[in-house]
Coordinates of C-alpha atoms in Angstrom, one line a residue:
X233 CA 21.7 1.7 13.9
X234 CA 18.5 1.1 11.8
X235 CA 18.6 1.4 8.2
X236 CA 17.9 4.5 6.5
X237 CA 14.5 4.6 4.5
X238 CA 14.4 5.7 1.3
X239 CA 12.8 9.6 1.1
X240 CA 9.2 9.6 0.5
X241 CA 6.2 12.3 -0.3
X242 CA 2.5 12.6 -0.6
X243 CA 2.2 13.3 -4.3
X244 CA -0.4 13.2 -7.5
X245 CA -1.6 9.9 -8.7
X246 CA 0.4 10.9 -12.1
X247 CA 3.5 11.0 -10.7
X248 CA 3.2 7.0 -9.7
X249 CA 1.1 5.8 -12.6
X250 CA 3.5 4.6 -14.4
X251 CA 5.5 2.6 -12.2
X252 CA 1.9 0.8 -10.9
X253 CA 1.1 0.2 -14.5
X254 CA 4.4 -1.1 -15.2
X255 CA 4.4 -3.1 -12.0
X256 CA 0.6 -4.0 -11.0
X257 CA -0.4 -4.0 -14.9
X258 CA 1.9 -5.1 -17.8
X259 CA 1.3 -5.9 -20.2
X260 CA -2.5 -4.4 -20.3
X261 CA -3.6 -1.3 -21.0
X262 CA -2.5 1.7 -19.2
X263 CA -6.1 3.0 -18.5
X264 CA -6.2 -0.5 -16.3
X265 CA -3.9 1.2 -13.7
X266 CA -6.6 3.8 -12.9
X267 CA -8.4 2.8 -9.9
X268 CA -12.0 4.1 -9.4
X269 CA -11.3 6.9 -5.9
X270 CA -7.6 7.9 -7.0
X271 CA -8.8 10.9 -7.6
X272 CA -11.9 11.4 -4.7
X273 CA -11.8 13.5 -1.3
X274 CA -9.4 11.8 1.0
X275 CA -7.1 10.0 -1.3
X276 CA -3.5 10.6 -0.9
X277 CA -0.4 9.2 -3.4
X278 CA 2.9 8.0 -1.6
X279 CA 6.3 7.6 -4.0
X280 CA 9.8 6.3 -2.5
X281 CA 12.3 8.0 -4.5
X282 CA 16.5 6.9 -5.5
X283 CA 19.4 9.0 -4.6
X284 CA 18.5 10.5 -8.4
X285 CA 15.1 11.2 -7.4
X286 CA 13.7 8.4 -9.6
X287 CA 10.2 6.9 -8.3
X288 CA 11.0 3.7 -6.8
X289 CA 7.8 2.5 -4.9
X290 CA 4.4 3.7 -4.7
X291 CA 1.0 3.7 -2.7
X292 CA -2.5 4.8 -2.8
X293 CA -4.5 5.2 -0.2
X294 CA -8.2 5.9 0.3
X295 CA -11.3 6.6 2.5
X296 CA -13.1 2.8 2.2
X297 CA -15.2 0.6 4.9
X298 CA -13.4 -2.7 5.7
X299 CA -15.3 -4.9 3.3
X300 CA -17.9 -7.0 4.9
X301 CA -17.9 -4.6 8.4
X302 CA -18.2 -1.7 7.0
X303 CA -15.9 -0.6 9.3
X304 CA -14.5 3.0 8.6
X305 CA -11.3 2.4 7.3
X306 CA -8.4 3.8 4.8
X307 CA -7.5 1.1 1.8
X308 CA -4.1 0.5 0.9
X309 CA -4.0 0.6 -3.0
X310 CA -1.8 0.4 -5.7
X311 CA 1.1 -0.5 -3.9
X312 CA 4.4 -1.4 -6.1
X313 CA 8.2 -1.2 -6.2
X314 CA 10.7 -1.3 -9.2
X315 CA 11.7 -4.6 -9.2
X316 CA 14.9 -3.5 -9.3
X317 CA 15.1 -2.1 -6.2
X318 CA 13.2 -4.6 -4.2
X319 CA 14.8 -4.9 -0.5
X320 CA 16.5 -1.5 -0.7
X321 CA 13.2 0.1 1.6
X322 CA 11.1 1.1 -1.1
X323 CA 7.8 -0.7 -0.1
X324 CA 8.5 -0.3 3.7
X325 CA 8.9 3.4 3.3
X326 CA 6.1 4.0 1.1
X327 CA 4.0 2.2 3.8
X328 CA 5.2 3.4 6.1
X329 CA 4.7 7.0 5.3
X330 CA 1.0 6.0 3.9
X331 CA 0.3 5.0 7.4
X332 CA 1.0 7.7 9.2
X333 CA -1.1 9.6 6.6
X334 CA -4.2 7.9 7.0
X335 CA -3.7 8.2 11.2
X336 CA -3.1 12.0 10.5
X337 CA -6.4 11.9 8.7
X338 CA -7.9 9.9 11.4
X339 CA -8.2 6.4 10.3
X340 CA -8.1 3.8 13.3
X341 CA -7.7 1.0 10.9
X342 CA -6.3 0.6 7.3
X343 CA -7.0 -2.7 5.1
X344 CA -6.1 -3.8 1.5
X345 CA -6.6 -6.7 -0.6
X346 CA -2.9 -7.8 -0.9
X347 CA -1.0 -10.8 -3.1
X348 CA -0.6 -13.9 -1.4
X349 CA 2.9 -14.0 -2.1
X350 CA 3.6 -10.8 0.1
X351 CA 1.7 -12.1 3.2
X352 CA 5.1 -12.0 4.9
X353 CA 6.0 -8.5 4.3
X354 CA 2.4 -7.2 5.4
X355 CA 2.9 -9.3 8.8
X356 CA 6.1 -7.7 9.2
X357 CA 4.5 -4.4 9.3
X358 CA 1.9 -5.0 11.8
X359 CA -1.0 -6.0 9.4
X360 CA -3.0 -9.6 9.7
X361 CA -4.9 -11.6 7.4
X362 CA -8.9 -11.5 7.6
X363 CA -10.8 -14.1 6.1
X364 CA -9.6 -16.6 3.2
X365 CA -7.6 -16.7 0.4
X366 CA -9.2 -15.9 -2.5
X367 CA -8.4 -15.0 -6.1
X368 CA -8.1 -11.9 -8.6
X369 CA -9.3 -12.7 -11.4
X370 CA -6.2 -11.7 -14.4
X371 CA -3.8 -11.0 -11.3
X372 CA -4.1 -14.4 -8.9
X373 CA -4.4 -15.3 -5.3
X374 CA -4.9 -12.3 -2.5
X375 CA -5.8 -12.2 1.4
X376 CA -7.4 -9.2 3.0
X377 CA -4.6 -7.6 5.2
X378 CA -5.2 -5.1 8.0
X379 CA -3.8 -3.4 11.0
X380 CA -5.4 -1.2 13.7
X381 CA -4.0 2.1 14.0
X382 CA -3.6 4.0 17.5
X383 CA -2.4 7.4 16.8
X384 CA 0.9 9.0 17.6
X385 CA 4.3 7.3 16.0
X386 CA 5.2 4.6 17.8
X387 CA 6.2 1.1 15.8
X388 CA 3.8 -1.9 15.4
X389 CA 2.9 -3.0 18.8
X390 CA 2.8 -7.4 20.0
X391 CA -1.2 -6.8 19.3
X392 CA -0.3 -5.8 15.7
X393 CA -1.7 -2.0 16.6
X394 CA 0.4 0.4 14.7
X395 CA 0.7 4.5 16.2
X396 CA 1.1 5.6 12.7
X397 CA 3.8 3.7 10.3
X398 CA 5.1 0.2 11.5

């Protein structure tokens, strides 16, 4: 029996700001958690909530062209878990739920710009690397990650398709 995913929602940017300052931003101002499009047509928050209905995990994602393609394409933005609860589900179910958001909005292919350190967890879910490493300046190394999606719900397929979440 598969593990149970934490519960997740589509909710407003303010409900996860703080955990992706606190995560994605300490130690810097909090206006440097505001990403330019949280707020523009298309964008949707995800939050992974505890049994106590604390926010656990988050994601943004947003109407952007695959960089260099100009591929239409959602970005995966923002994303972040409590360190504390990292391995309980937190980021899985927050991406996975962000995915089959952007396929019910009609993306074919979401993409984000992801920390080198987590390559493993976004080739878990289906995504693959495009292009080279390279590095964010203040926040350090990153690889474009993406994954094609193909509608409906099923898992990530062998040619790293997704129908919806992983």
């Amino acid at each position: 029996m598969a593990a149970t995913l934490p519960r997740t929602a589509t909710v407003p940017v303010a409900e996860v700001f703080a955990l992706r300052h606190a995560v994605l931003r300490p130690g810097l101002p909090a206006d440097s958690a505001a990403f330019p499009g949280d707020d523009a047509p298309g964008t949707f928050h995800v939050a992974s909530y505890d049994e106590r209905g604390k926010v656990q995990g988050c994601a943004t994602f947003l109407p952007e062209p695959l960089p260099g393609t100009g591929e239409e394409a959602y970005r995966l933005r923002g994303m972040a878990s409590d360190p504390a609860v990292r391995g309980l589900g937190h980021g899985a179910a927050v991406l996975r739920a962000g995915l089959a958001g952007a396929a019910a909005r009609g993306a074919a292919l979401v993409w984000c710009n992801g920390r080198t350190p987590a390559r493993g967890f976004y080739e878990h879910h289906g995504f693959h690397v495009r292009g080279e490493e390279f590095t964010v300046e203040g926040v350090g190394p990153h690889f474009v990650f993406a994954i094609k999606l193909s509608g409906g719900a099923a898992g990530a397929g062998a040619d790293g398709s997704a129908g919806g979440p992983p």
